[in-house]
Amino acid sequence: MKTFAKFAVLAMALASSPAFAQEALTSSGGIGDAGLKFLAAGLAIGLAVLGGTAGQGKAAATAYESIGRNPQSADKLFTPLLLGLALIEFQTIMAFIIAILLVLN
């Protein structure tokens, strides 16, 4: 987990550097309303993807561990696993749609 945290901090540090190279969004040099919309959209997508991937990974790992312990349960676990993964993915897609709506309005 510490390796993931270090990678996440490094990724955020590298991804934020192009944002500082852009011109100011307002004449006063502040971030402005448009900048806050973009920031909110980026945070919404980032948190949704992070939570979605963590949830899908945990669900898949638990299902595979259960199948490994009891191979006869594979047929019974397949449908609920797919349904759960689809719902997690739907939540991530909804966050993407909300982020788009934030930017466009």
Short mmCIF file of C-alpha atoms in Angstrom, two decimals, residues 6-77:
data_model
loop_
_atom_site.label_atom_id
_atom_site.label_comp_id
_atom_site.label_asym_id
_atom_site.label_seq_id
_atom_site.Cartn_x
_atom_site.Cartn_y
_atom_site.Cartn_z
CA LYS A 6 4.10 6.92 -3.34
CA PHE A 7 3.06 6.28 -6.95
CA ALA A 8 -0.15 8.29 -6.48
CA VAL A 9 1.74 11.28 -5.05
CA LEU A 10 4.27 11.11 -7.89
CA ALA A 11 1.50 10.91 -10.49
CA MET A 12 -0.31 13.90 -9.00
CA ALA A 13 2.90 15.91 -8.89
CA LEU A 14 3.69 15.17 -12.53
CA ALA A 15 0.13 15.72 -13.71
CA SER A 16 -0.22 19.09 -12.02
CA SER A 17 2.85 20.71 -13.60
CA PRO A 18 1.15 21.48 -16.97
CA ALA A 19 -1.62 23.30 -15.10
CA PHE A 20 0.86 25.82 -13.75
CA ALA A 21 2.11 26.57 -17.25
CA GLN A 22 -1.28 27.83 -18.43
CA GLU A 23 -2.21 31.48 -18.49
CA ALA A 24 -4.39 32.90 -15.74
CA LEU A 25 -8.11 32.40 -16.22
CA THR A 26 -9.01 35.87 -15.00
CA SER A 27 -7.43 39.24 -15.48
CA SER A 28 -6.82 39.59 -11.74
CA GLY A 29 -4.66 36.47 -11.70
CA GLY A 30 -7.06 34.38 -9.56
CA ILE A 31 -8.43 31.02 -10.51
CA GLY A 32 -11.98 32.26 -11.17
CA ASP A 33 -15.25 30.38 -11.52
CA ALA A 34 -14.18 28.50 -14.64
CA GLY A 35 -11.06 27.24 -12.94
CA LEU A 36 -13.04 26.02 -9.95
CA LYS A 37 -15.39 24.14 -12.27
CA PHE A 38 -12.45 22.40 -13.92
CA LEU A 39 -10.92 21.63 -10.54
CA ALA A 40 -14.20 20.16 -9.26
CA ALA A 41 -14.60 18.07 -12.42
CA GLY A 42 -11.05 16.75 -12.15
CA LEU A 43 -11.48 15.86 -8.50
CA ALA A 44 -14.81 14.15 -9.22
CA ILE A 45 -13.29 11.99 -11.93
CA GLY A 46 -10.14 11.23 -9.95
CA LEU A 47 -11.96 10.19 -6.80
CA ALA A 48 -14.54 8.16 -8.73
CA VAL A 49 -11.88 6.27 -10.66
CA LEU A 50 -9.82 5.67 -7.53
CA GLY A 51 -12.83 4.40 -5.59
CA GLY A 52 -14.17 2.37 -8.51
CA THR A 53 -10.91 0.59 -9.18
CA ALA A 54 -10.39 -0.12 -5.50
CA GLY A 55 -13.91 -1.52 -5.22
CA GLN A 56 -13.61 -3.65 -8.34
CA GLY A 57 -10.25 -4.98 -7.26
CA LYS A 58 -11.53 -5.88 -3.80
CA ALA A 59 -14.66 -7.55 -5.23
CA ALA A 60 -12.70 -9.57 -7.78
CA ALA A 61 -10.04 -10.59 -5.26
CA THR A 62 -12.65 -11.75 -2.77
CA ALA A 63 -14.56 -13.69 -5.42
CA TYR A 64 -11.43 -15.40 -6.72
CA GLU A 65 -10.32 -16.24 -3.20
CA SER A 66 -13.73 -17.76 -2.51
CA ILE A 67 -13.59 -19.78 -5.73
CA GLY A 68 -10.09 -20.93 -4.80
CA ARG A 69 -11.33 -22.22 -1.47
CA ASN A 70 -14.47 -23.82 -2.90
CA PRO A 71 -14.30 -24.42 -6.68
CA GLN A 72 -17.91 -25.63 -6.81
CA SER A 73 -19.11 -22.12 -5.90
CA ALA A 74 -17.83 -20.59 -9.15
CA ASP A 75 -21.23 -20.87 -10.87
CA LYS A 76 -23.03 -19.27 -7.93
CA LEU A 77 -20.55 -16.39 -7.62
#
